[in-house]
Coordinates of C-alpha atoms and ligand atoms in Angstrom, one line a residue:
M11 CA 66.6 29.1 -17.4
S12 CA 68.1 32.5 -17.8
A13 CA 66.2 35.6 -16.8
K14 CA 66.4 36.8 -20.4
R15 CA 64.8 33.6 -21.6
I16 CA 62.0 33.8 -19.2
C17 CA 61.5 37.4 -20.1
L18 CA 61.5 36.5 -23.8
K19 CA 58.9 33.8 -23.2
S20 CA 56.6 36.1 -21.4
L21 CA 57.1 38.7 -24.1
V22 CA 56.2 36.1 -26.8
R23 CA 53.1 35.2 -24.8
F24 CA 52.2 38.8 -24.2
G25 CA 53.0 39.6 -27.8
L26 CA 50.6 37.0 -29.1
L27 CA 47.9 38.1 -26.8
G28 CA 48.6 41.7 -27.8
I29 CA 48.3 41.0 -31.5
L30 CA 45.1 39.0 -30.9
A31 CA 43.7 42.0 -29.0
L32 CA 44.8 44.3 -31.8
I33 CA 43.1 42.1 -34.4
V34 CA 39.9 42.2 -32.4
V35 CA 40.1 45.9 -32.2
F36 CA 40.7 45.9 -35.9
V37 CA 37.7 43.7 -36.6
Y38 CA 35.6 45.8 -34.3
F39 CA 36.8 49.0 -36.0
T40 CA 36.3 47.7 -39.5
G41 CA 32.9 46.6 -38.3
I42 CA 32.1 50.2 -37.7
S43 CA 33.5 51.2 -41.0
A44 CA 31.5 48.5 -42.6
R45 CA 28.3 50.0 -41.2
L46 CA 29.5 53.4 -42.6
W47 CA 30.2 51.7 -46.0
N48 CA 26.7 50.3 -46.2
C49 CA 25.4 53.8 -46.2
H50 CA 27.9 54.8 -48.8
L51 CA 28.0 52.0 -51.3
Q52 CA 30.1 54.1 -53.7
A53 CA 32.5 55.0 -51.0
R54 CA 33.1 51.3 -50.4
E55 CA 34.3 50.9 -54.0
R56 CA 36.8 53.7 -53.4
V57 CA 38.4 52.2 -50.3
I58 CA 38.7 48.6 -51.3
P59 CA 41.2 49.1 -54.0
F60 CA 43.6 50.7 -51.5
L61 CA 43.2 47.7 -49.1
K62 CA 43.9 45.3 -52.0
G63 CA 47.1 47.3 -52.6
A64 CA 48.2 46.2 -49.1
K65 CA 49.1 42.8 -50.6
L66 CA 52.8 42.3 -50.3
D67 CA 54.5 43.8 -53.3
Q68 CA 57.9 43.5 -55.1
E69 CA 59.6 45.9 -52.7
N70 CA 59.0 43.7 -49.7
Q71 CA 60.0 40.5 -51.4
Q72 CA 63.5 41.9 -51.9
E73 CA 63.9 42.4 -48.1
N74 CA 65.2 38.9 -47.8
T75 CA 68.6 39.0 -46.1
T76 CA 68.1 41.9 -43.6
I77 CA 65.0 40.6 -41.9
S78 CA 65.9 36.9 -41.7
N79 CA 69.2 37.9 -40.0
F80 CA 67.6 39.7 -37.1
N81 CA 68.4 38.2 -33.7
D82 CA 65.9 38.0 -30.8
D83 CA 67.0 41.4 -29.4
D84 CA 66.6 43.2 -32.7
L85 CA 63.3 41.5 -33.0
L86 CA 62.1 42.7 -29.6
I87 CA 63.0 46.3 -30.4
R88 CA 61.3 46.1 -33.8
L89 CA 58.2 44.5 -32.1
M90 CA 58.0 47.4 -29.7
Q91 CA 58.4 50.0 -32.5
N92 CA 55.9 48.4 -34.7
S93 CA 53.3 47.9 -32.0
K94 CA 53.6 51.5 -31.1
M95 CA 53.1 52.5 -34.7
L96 CA 50.1 50.2 -35.0
E97 CA 48.6 51.8 -31.9
E98 CA 49.1 55.2 -33.4
L99 CA 47.6 54.2 -36.7
F100 CA 44.5 52.8 -34.9
F101 CA 44.0 55.5 -32.3
Y102 CA 45.1 58.6 -34.1
H103 CA 44.8 58.3 -37.8
L104 CA 41.9 55.9 -38.1
K105 CA 39.8 57.2 -35.3
N106 CA 40.3 60.8 -36.1
P107 CA 40.0 61.2 -39.8
K108 CA 40.0 64.8 -41.1
I109 CA 36.2 65.0 -41.3
E110 CA 36.3 68.4 -42.9
L111 CA 37.4 66.6 -46.1
E112 CA 35.0 65.8 -48.8
E113 CA 33.5 62.4 -48.6
R114 CA 35.5 61.1 -51.6
D115 CA 38.8 62.3 -50.0
L116 CA 37.8 61.1 -46.6
F117 CA 37.4 57.5 -47.8
K118 CA 40.6 57.8 -49.8
Q119 CA 42.4 58.8 -46.7
L120 CA 40.8 56.1 -44.6
G121 CA 41.7 53.5 -47.3
L122 CA 45.4 54.7 -47.3
Q123 CA 45.6 54.5 -43.5
L124 CA 44.1 51.1 -43.4
Q125 CA 46.5 49.9 -46.0
Q126 CA 49.4 51.2 -43.9
T127 CA 47.9 49.5 -40.8
I128 CA 47.7 46.2 -42.5
R129 CA 51.3 46.4 -43.6
V130 CA 52.5 47.2 -40.1
A131 CA 50.3 44.4 -38.7
R132 CA 51.9 42.0 -41.2
M133 CA 55.4 43.0 -40.1
L134 CA 54.5 42.7 -36.5
Y135 CA 53.0 39.3 -37.0
S136 CA 56.1 38.1 -38.9
D137 CA 58.4 39.3 -36.1
I138 CA 56.3 37.7 -33.4
E139 CA 56.2 34.5 -35.4
K140 CA 60.0 34.4 -35.7
L141 CA 60.5 35.1 -32.0
Y142 CA 58.0 32.4 -31.2
S143 CA 59.6 29.8 -33.4
N144 CA 63.0 30.6 -31.9
A145 CA 61.5 30.1 -28.4
F146 CA 59.7 26.9 -29.6
R147 CA 62.9 25.2 -30.6
E148 CA 63.6 24.6 -26.9
K149 CA 60.3 23.0 -26.4
Q150 CA 60.6 20.7 -29.4
Q151 CA 62.6 18.1 -27.5
E152 CA 60.0 17.9 -24.8
L153 CA 57.2 17.6 -27.5
E154 CA 59.2 14.8 -29.2
K155 CA 59.5 12.9 -25.9
L156 CA 55.8 13.3 -25.0
N157 CA 54.7 12.2 -28.5
A158 CA 56.9 9.1 -28.1
L159 CA 55.6 8.4 -24.6
A160 CA 52.0 8.7 -25.7
F161 CA 52.6 6.4 -28.6
S162 CA 54.3 3.8 -26.5
F163 CA 51.5 3.9 -23.9
I164 CA 48.9 3.3 -26.6
S165 CA 50.9 0.7 -28.4
N166 CA 51.8 -1.2 -25.2
S167 CA 48.3 -1.1 -23.9
Q168 CA 46.9 -2.5 -27.1
N169 CA 49.6 -5.2 -27.6
P170 CA 50.0 -7.1 -24.3
S171 CA 52.4 -10.0 -24.1
N172 CA 49.7 -12.5 -23.3
C173 CA 46.7 -12.1 -25.5
S174 CA 44.6 -14.8 -23.8
S175 CA 44.8 -13.1 -20.4
A176 CA 44.1 -9.6 -21.9
K177 CA 40.7 -8.1 -21.4
K178 CA 39.1 -7.1 -24.7
L179 CA 36.7 -4.5 -26.1
F180 CA 34.9 -5.3 -29.4
C181 CA 34.2 -2.0 -31.2
N182 CA 30.9 -2.8 -32.9
V183 CA 30.4 0.2 -35.3
K184 CA 27.0 -0.2 -37.0
H185 CA 26.9 3.3 -38.2
H186 CA 27.6 3.9 -41.9
C187 CA 29.2 7.2 -42.9
G188 CA 32.3 8.6 -44.5
L189 CA 35.8 7.5 -43.7
G190 CA 36.5 10.4 -41.3
C191 CA 33.3 9.8 -39.5
M192 CA 33.9 6.0 -39.2
M193 CA 37.4 6.6 -37.9
H194 CA 36.0 9.0 -35.3
H195 CA 33.5 6.3 -34.2
Y196 CA 36.4 3.8 -33.8
S197 CA 38.3 6.4 -31.8
L198 CA 35.5 6.6 -29.2
C199 CA 36.1 2.9 -28.6
L200 CA 39.8 3.3 -28.3
F201 CA 39.5 6.0 -25.7
I202 CA 37.4 3.6 -23.6
A203 CA 39.8 0.7 -24.2
L204 CA 42.8 2.8 -23.2
G205 CA 41.0 4.1 -20.1
T206 CA 39.7 0.7 -18.9
N207 CA 42.8 -1.3 -19.8
R208 CA 41.3 -3.3 -22.6
V209 CA 42.5 -4.4 -26.0
M210 CA 40.4 -3.0 -28.8
I211 CA 39.2 -5.4 -31.5
W212 CA 37.5 -4.1 -34.7
D213 CA 36.0 -5.8 -37.7
L214 CA 36.6 -3.7 -40.7
N215 CA 34.3 -5.9 -42.7
Q216 CA 31.6 -3.8 -41.1
V217 CA 32.9 -0.8 -43.1
T218 CA 31.1 -1.8 -46.2
E219 CA 31.7 1.6 -48.0
Y220 CA 35.4 1.0 -48.0
P221 CA 36.2 -2.6 -48.9
G222 CA 39.9 -2.9 -48.8
L223 CA 40.3 -0.8 -45.7
Q224 CA 41.8 -3.7 -43.8
D225 CA 44.5 -4.0 -46.5
A226 CA 45.2 -0.3 -46.1
I227 CA 45.5 0.3 -42.3
K228 CA 47.0 -1.7 -39.5
S229 CA 45.0 -3.4 -36.9
P230 CA 45.1 -1.7 -33.4
S231 CA 46.2 -4.9 -31.8
H232 CA 47.9 -8.2 -32.7
C233 CA 45.4 -10.0 -30.4
Q234 CA 42.3 -11.5 -32.0
S235 CA 39.0 -13.0 -30.9
S236 CA 36.8 -15.5 -32.5
K237 CA 33.6 -14.4 -34.3
E238 CA 31.6 -16.3 -31.7
E239 CA 33.3 -14.6 -28.8
L240 CA 32.7 -11.1 -30.4
A241 CA 29.1 -11.8 -31.2
S242 CA 28.2 -13.0 -27.7
A243 CA 30.1 -10.3 -25.9
P244 CA 27.8 -8.3 -23.5
E245 CA 27.3 -4.6 -24.1
W246 CA 29.7 -2.4 -22.0
R247 CA 28.1 0.0 -19.5
S248 CA 30.2 2.7 -18.0
P249 CA 30.6 3.1 -14.2
Q250 CA 28.3 6.2 -14.5
E251 CA 25.3 3.9 -15.5
T252 CA 23.2 1.6 -13.3
E253 CA 24.6 -1.9 -13.3
P254 CA 28.0 -1.0 -14.8
T255 CA 30.1 -3.7 -16.5
P256 CA 32.4 -5.5 -13.9
S257 CA 35.9 -4.3 -14.7
D258 CA 37.1 -7.9 -14.9
A259 CA 34.7 -9.0 -17.6
P260 CA 36.9 -10.7 -20.2
I261 CA 35.3 -9.3 -23.3
V262 CA 32.8 -6.5 -23.8
K263 CA 31.2 -4.9 -26.8
V264 CA 30.7 -1.1 -27.5
T265 CA 28.0 -0.2 -29.9
G266 CA 27.4 3.5 -30.4
Y267 CA 28.0 6.4 -28.0
K268 CA 28.7 5.6 -24.4
N269 CA 28.7 7.9 -21.4
S270 CA 32.4 7.4 -20.7
V271 CA 34.8 9.6 -18.8
F272 CA 37.4 8.4 -21.3
A273 CA 36.4 10.4 -24.4
P274 CA 37.8 13.1 -26.8
N275 CA 38.5 16.4 -25.2
T276 CA 40.1 14.9 -22.1
V277 CA 43.8 14.5 -21.5
P278 CA 45.5 11.9 -19.3
S279 CA 46.3 13.6 -16.1
Q280 CA 49.9 12.2 -16.4
F281 CA 50.5 14.1 -19.6
L282 CA 48.5 17.3 -19.0
P283 CA 50.9 19.3 -16.8
R284 CA 53.7 18.7 -19.3
I285 CA 51.9 19.1 -22.6
E286 CA 50.2 22.3 -21.6
L287 CA 53.6 24.0 -21.3
V288 CA 54.3 23.1 -24.9
L289 CA 51.2 23.3 -27.0
A290 CA 48.3 25.8 -27.2
D291 CA 45.7 23.0 -27.5
P292 CA 46.4 19.9 -25.3
L293 CA 42.9 18.5 -25.8
T294 CA 43.4 18.0 -29.5
W295 CA 46.9 16.7 -28.9
W296 CA 45.6 13.7 -27.0
T297 CA 42.9 13.0 -29.6
G298 CA 45.5 13.3 -32.2
Q299 CA 47.6 10.6 -30.6
V300 CA 44.6 8.3 -30.6
M301 CA 43.7 9.1 -34.2
N302 CA 47.2 8.8 -35.3
Y303 CA 47.5 5.3 -33.7
L304 CA 44.3 4.1 -35.3
F305 CA 45.3 5.4 -38.7
R306 CA 48.6 3.7 -39.2
L307 CA 49.1 2.7 -42.8
K308 CA 50.2 -0.7 -43.9
E309 CA 53.4 -0.8 -45.9
S310 CA 51.7 -1.2 -49.3
M311 CA 49.4 1.8 -48.8
S312 CA 52.2 3.9 -47.3
K313 CA 54.2 3.2 -50.4
E314 CA 51.4 4.3 -52.6
V315 CA 51.2 7.5 -50.7
E316 CA 54.9 8.1 -51.0
D317 CA 54.9 7.3 -54.8
F318 CA 52.1 9.7 -55.3
K319 CA 54.1 12.5 -53.5
T320 CA 57.1 11.8 -55.7
K321 CA 55.0 11.7 -58.9
T322 CA 53.2 15.0 -58.3
G323 CA 56.2 16.9 -56.9
F324 CA 54.8 17.4 -53.4
G325 CA 57.5 19.4 -51.6
H326 CA 57.9 22.2 -49.1
P327 CA 56.9 24.9 -48.6
I328 CA 53.3 23.8 -49.4
V329 CA 49.9 24.9 -48.3
G330 CA 47.1 22.4 -48.2
I331 CA 43.4 23.2 -48.9
H332 CA 40.6 20.8 -48.2
V333 CA 37.3 21.9 -49.9
R334 CA 34.5 19.6 -48.8
R335 CA 31.6 19.9 -51.2
T336 CA 29.0 17.4 -52.4
D337 CA 27.1 16.1 -49.3
K338 CA 28.4 18.7 -46.9
I339 CA 26.8 21.7 -48.7
K340 CA 23.5 20.8 -46.9
E341 CA 25.1 20.6 -43.5
A342 CA 27.5 23.5 -43.4
N343 CA 27.7 27.0 -45.0
Y344 CA 29.0 27.0 -48.6
Q345 CA 32.5 28.4 -48.8
D346 CA 33.8 29.5 -52.2
L347 CA 37.4 28.8 -53.3
N348 CA 38.3 32.4 -52.8
S349 CA 37.7 32.2 -49.0
Y350 CA 40.2 29.3 -48.8
M351 CA 42.7 31.0 -51.1
E352 CA 42.8 34.3 -49.2
Y353 CA 44.4 32.4 -46.3
A354 CA 46.8 30.6 -48.6
I355 CA 47.8 33.8 -50.3
N356 CA 48.3 35.6 -47.0
W357 CA 50.4 32.7 -45.7
Y358 CA 52.7 33.0 -48.7
D359 CA 52.8 36.8 -48.4
Q360 CA 54.0 36.3 -44.8
Y361 CA 56.3 33.5 -45.7
V362 CA 58.3 35.6 -48.2
I363 CA 58.9 38.3 -45.7
R364 CA 61.2 35.9 -43.9
H365 CA 62.3 33.4 -46.5
G366 CA 62.4 35.3 -49.8
N367 CA 60.5 34.4 -53.0
V368 CA 59.4 30.8 -53.5
R369 CA 57.4 28.8 -55.9
R370 CA 53.9 29.0 -54.4
K371 CA 52.6 25.4 -54.2
I372 CA 49.2 24.3 -53.1
Y373 CA 47.8 20.9 -52.5
L374 CA 44.2 21.1 -53.3
A375 CA 42.0 18.3 -52.1
S376 CA 38.3 18.3 -53.1
D377 CA 35.5 16.0 -54.0
D378 CA 34.4 18.6 -56.5
P379 CA 36.3 18.4 -59.9
A380 CA 35.0 21.8 -61.0
I381 CA 37.1 23.5 -58.3
M382 CA 40.3 22.3 -59.9
E383 CA 39.5 24.1 -63.2
E384 CA 38.5 27.2 -61.2
A385 CA 41.8 27.2 -59.3
K386 CA 43.9 26.8 -62.4
S387 CA 42.2 29.6 -64.3
K388 CA 41.9 32.1 -61.4
Y389 CA 45.2 31.7 -59.6
T390 CA 47.8 31.5 -62.3
N391 CA 50.9 32.2 -60.2
Y392 CA 50.1 29.3 -58.0
Q393 CA 51.2 25.7 -58.7
F394 CA 48.4 23.3 -57.8
I395 CA 48.7 19.7 -57.0
F396 CA 45.3 18.1 -57.3
G397 CA 43.9 15.0 -55.8
E398 CA 41.6 12.9 -58.1
S399 CA 42.4 14.1 -61.6
A400 CA 46.1 13.6 -61.2
C401 CA 45.9 10.1 -59.7
S402 CA 43.2 8.6 -61.9
D403 CA 45.8 7.0 -64.2
V404 CA 47.7 5.4 -61.3
Y405 CA 47.0 1.7 -61.1
S406 CA 46.0 1.0 -57.5
R407 CA 44.0 -1.7 -55.9
F408 CA 42.8 0.9 -53.5
T409 CA 41.6 3.3 -56.2
K410 CA 38.3 1.8 -57.2
N411 CA 36.5 2.4 -53.9
G412 CA 37.8 5.9 -53.4
L413 CA 39.9 4.8 -50.5
F414 CA 43.2 5.7 -51.9
G415 CA 41.9 9.2 -52.8
I416 CA 40.9 9.9 -49.2
V417 CA 43.9 8.3 -47.5
K418 CA 46.2 10.3 -49.8
D419 CA 44.4 13.5 -49.0
I420 CA 44.6 12.9 -45.3
F421 CA 48.3 12.1 -45.3
L422 CA 49.4 14.8 -47.8
L423 CA 47.3 17.5 -46.0
R424 CA 48.8 16.3 -42.7
G425 CA 52.3 16.9 -44.1
C426 CA 51.6 20.5 -45.4
D427 CA 53.3 23.5 -43.8
Y428 CA 49.9 25.2 -43.4
V429 CA 46.4 24.0 -44.1
V430 CA 43.0 25.7 -44.7
L431 CA 40.2 23.4 -43.5
T432 CA 36.6 23.4 -42.3
M433 CA 35.9 22.0 -38.9
S434 CA 32.4 21.0 -40.0
S435 CA 34.1 18.2 -41.9
N436 CA 35.2 15.0 -40.1
I437 CA 38.2 14.7 -42.4
G438 CA 39.1 18.4 -41.6
R439 CA 38.9 17.7 -37.9
M440 CA 40.8 14.4 -38.2
I441 CA 43.7 16.1 -40.2
Q442 CA 43.9 18.9 -37.6
E443 CA 44.0 16.3 -34.8
M444 CA 46.7 14.2 -36.5
R445 CA 48.8 17.3 -37.2
Q446 CA 49.0 17.8 -33.4
T447 CA 51.4 14.8 -33.3
S448 CA 54.0 16.6 -35.4
L449 CA 56.9 18.6 -34.0
Q450 CA 55.1 21.9 -34.5
D451 CA 52.2 23.5 -32.8
A452 CA 49.5 22.7 -35.4
T453 CA 47.2 25.4 -33.8
F454 CA 49.4 28.1 -35.4
H455 CA 49.6 26.5 -38.8
F456 CA 46.0 26.2 -39.8
A457 CA 43.0 28.2 -40.7
N458 CA 39.5 27.1 -40.1
L459 CA 36.6 28.5 -42.2
D460 CA 33.6 27.5 -40.3
Y461 CA 32.6 25.7 -37.0
S462 CA 34.7 25.6 -33.8
Y463 CA 36.6 22.5 -33.3
H464 CA 34.5 19.8 -31.6
A465 CA 34.4 16.0 -31.3
N466 CA 31.2 14.0 -31.7
G467 CA 30.8 11.8 -28.8
G468 CA 33.4 13.8 -26.9
R469 CA 33.2 16.1 -23.9
D470 CA 31.7 19.6 -24.6
I471 CA 34.4 22.2 -24.8
V472 CA 33.9 24.7 -21.9
H473 CA 35.5 28.1 -21.8
E474 CA 36.3 30.1 -18.7
V475 CA 35.8 33.8 -18.9
L476 CA 39.0 35.9 -18.4
L477 CA 37.7 39.4 -19.1
Y478 CA 34.4 41.0 -18.3
H479 CA 32.1 41.5 -21.3
N480 CA 29.3 44.0 -21.5
P481 CA 28.2 43.9 -25.1
L482 CA 26.4 46.5 -27.3
V483 CA 23.7 44.1 -28.2
H484 CA 22.7 41.9 -25.2
C485 CA 21.0 38.6 -25.6
D486 CA 17.4 39.2 -24.4
R487 CA 16.7 37.6 -21.1
K488 CA 13.3 36.4 -22.2
A489 CA 14.4 34.7 -25.4
R490 CA 16.9 32.4 -23.9
R491 CA 18.1 30.8 -27.1
H492 CA 19.9 33.0 -29.7
T493 CA 21.7 30.7 -32.0
D494 CA 21.5 33.0 -35.0
G495 CA 24.5 35.1 -33.8
S496 CA 22.5 38.3 -33.5
C497 CA 23.3 39.1 -29.9
E498 CA 26.2 38.7 -27.3
L499 CA 26.5 37.2 -23.9
T500 CA 27.0 39.3 -20.8
M501 CA 30.0 37.7 -19.1
K502 CA 31.7 38.0 -15.7
V503 CA 35.2 36.9 -14.9
G504 CA 35.1 33.2 -14.0
D505 CA 31.8 32.4 -15.9
R506 CA 31.8 29.1 -17.7
I507 CA 30.6 29.0 -21.3
T508 CA 29.7 25.7 -23.0
N509 CA 30.8 26.2 -26.5
Y510 CA 28.3 25.6 -29.3
P511 CA 30.5 24.8 -32.3
M512 CA 28.1 25.7 -35.1
M513 CA 27.6 29.3 -33.9
K514 CA 31.2 30.4 -34.6
R515 CA 31.5 33.6 -36.8
G516 CA 35.2 34.5 -37.3
T517 CA 36.7 35.5 -34.0
M518 CA 33.3 35.5 -32.3
L519 CA 32.3 32.2 -30.7
G520 CA 28.9 31.0 -29.7
G521 CA 27.8 29.2 -26.5
F522 CA 25.8 28.8 -23.4
N523 CA 26.6 30.8 -20.2
Q524 CA 26.1 28.3 -17.4
R525 CA 25.6 31.2 -14.9
T526 CA 22.9 33.1 -16.8
N527 CA 21.4 30.3 -18.9
Q528 CA 21.8 32.5 -21.9
V529 CA 22.8 31.5 -25.4
G530 CA 24.7 33.9 -27.6
M531 CA 28.0 35.1 -29.0
Y532 CA 31.2 36.0 -27.2
P533 CA 34.7 37.1 -28.3
A534 CA 37.3 34.4 -28.4
F535 CA 40.1 36.5 -26.9
K536 CA 38.2 36.9 -23.6
V537 CA 38.1 33.2 -22.7
K538 CA 40.3 30.2 -22.3
T539 CA 39.6 26.5 -22.7
I540 CA 39.1 24.5 -19.4
L541 CA 41.4 21.4 -19.6
V542 CA 39.9 18.2 -18.3
P543 CA 42.5 15.8 -16.9
E544 CA 41.4 12.2 -16.7
S545 CA 43.1 9.4 -14.9
Y546 CA 44.1 6.8 -17.6
P547 CA 45.9 3.7 -16.3
I548 CA 49.3 5.1 -17.2
S549 CA 52.2 4.8 -14.8
M550 CA 55.1 7.1 -15.6
V551 CA 58.4 6.3 -14.0
E552 CA 61.3 8.6 -13.6
N553 CA 63.1 8.0 -16.9
D554 CA 59.9 8.6 -18.9
V555 CA 59.4 4.9 -19.7
F556 CA 56.3 2.8 -19.2
Ligands
NAG21 C1 48.5 -16.5 -20.7 O1 47.3 -16.3 -20.0 C2 46.6 -17.6 -19.8 C3 45.2 -17.2 -19.2 O2 45.3 -16.4 -18.1 C4 47.4 -18.5 -19.0 O3 46.7 -19.7 -18.8 C5 48.8 -18.7 -19.7 O4 49.6 -19.5 -18.8 C6 49.5 -17.4 -20.0 N1 50.7 -17.6 -20.7 C7 51.8 -17.1 -20.4 C8 53.0 -17.5 -21.3 O5 52.0 -16.4 -19.4
NAG22 C1 67.0 34.6 -49.5 O1 68.1 34.2 -48.7 C2 68.3 32.8 -48.8 C3 69.4 32.5 -47.8 O2 70.4 33.4 -47.8 C4 68.7 32.5 -50.3 O3 69.0 31.1 -50.4 C5 67.6 32.9 -51.2 O4 67.9 32.6 -52.5 C6 67.2 34.3 -51.0 N1 66.1 34.7 -51.8 C7 66.0 35.8 -52.5 C8 64.7 36.0 -53.2 O5 66.9 36.6 -52.6

């Protein structure tokens, strides 16, 4: 690898960190202005129109050829220039407004400066993205190889040549919940099966909400067991429990959550050192491989999905939005369509900087029909492809139980260039997991509107502190639990924070500091995820074959 390449890579890395830091500064700064605005409600009305003007306008959309032709060296120089300008905007113009101005003019000036700042930040982000995608091209081959290796490990392990000598694990899911939730339950079994060298058997008749599921998705293994064998199988107990199941027991049953080391948010130790050089989030990558294997469509279902794509004109570029309503409103915070659309609009505004004007297509999946009408009437320059309404006239043997609707949403959203999801939703998490098995880094192609990513029945996600944090509002030592987001953790370098997914607010995360026993908020840019390697029975040989 040439010195220039290495330099470029570290610059990309540094650049991404830099922009994260700048965004945090920005959020912090606008936090201050927000407080100012609360005292001056009218002033707020004066500034916001200027910020709205920062949306990409005609003049920028014409800049097609010049920007997309920049090479890496041009980009680096532009990056430096624009970063410097951003710094100047923050630290000079925004922090030192001409306070002798009248209030009205002061806010007008602040509004104009913020608008300018947003434009520069956009350009900067666009350039960093381009540099990153240039550098990522080199990594794609390795990613392709690792995806293939992971798939063949899973597939070989589940399809032994001699079924009668293979040890089996019956996944006895007695829980009844939505499809995403059911699939996550099955995945917990597959993690254990892969870790303990067993073939997973399921009985999809247990999934009474989705009759027809077994006609839609492939079985994890060609091996089968008799009903009697499954029913009489002893319950599996992990080596962490007293009286663990002997590893040579021919068949075991897994009902409900098990205290297993083979669980979501671990990565096989054989893959970890390689995948962490390629992707930002190796934990979700491995879960994605497992989910992707479990959710392989049978030919007839696959064809229905492809037919639906053709019929509705699903094509690239396209942004996917998944709005989970009905039963989730009770569980998670309500998000209006506008909050999802802001990300989609921003993605297209960024996209046209590099690619020129395009038809702005959105795949909108929701269980709430009212949202389709709202989308059509409010966002007239967007072309929406809808789930339910568009497919109700399609004859399908999967339609009547809603299965086709959900499967189609999952596979179409998985194929979008960018998705806006909520991590409170099982389907949202599953899509994000499955997108990790593509040849992109899915982490940089999605927006999440609520909780942090997590996996029910998986390991807790633990963050290691990289930068000291001495907040303005400390979490009180006496009141140990502050789950309302009102105070921040004091953190030392090296502290370990157990992440509490539901506490997330934008770029502020919530969790438990294991050193101080305090619960509170902390900024995402000051921590990194601790990766947990686990020794799965995978033997890699030199030519990357199993
Ligand atoms: C498969 O395994 C069974 C049980 O261990 C054994 O009796 C049989 O000979 C094996 N078959 C083959 C083809 O190896
Ligand atoms: C941008 O450039 C591409 C490639 O040269 C071209 O195909 C496209 O039509 C251009 N778009 C606009 C809006 O000029």
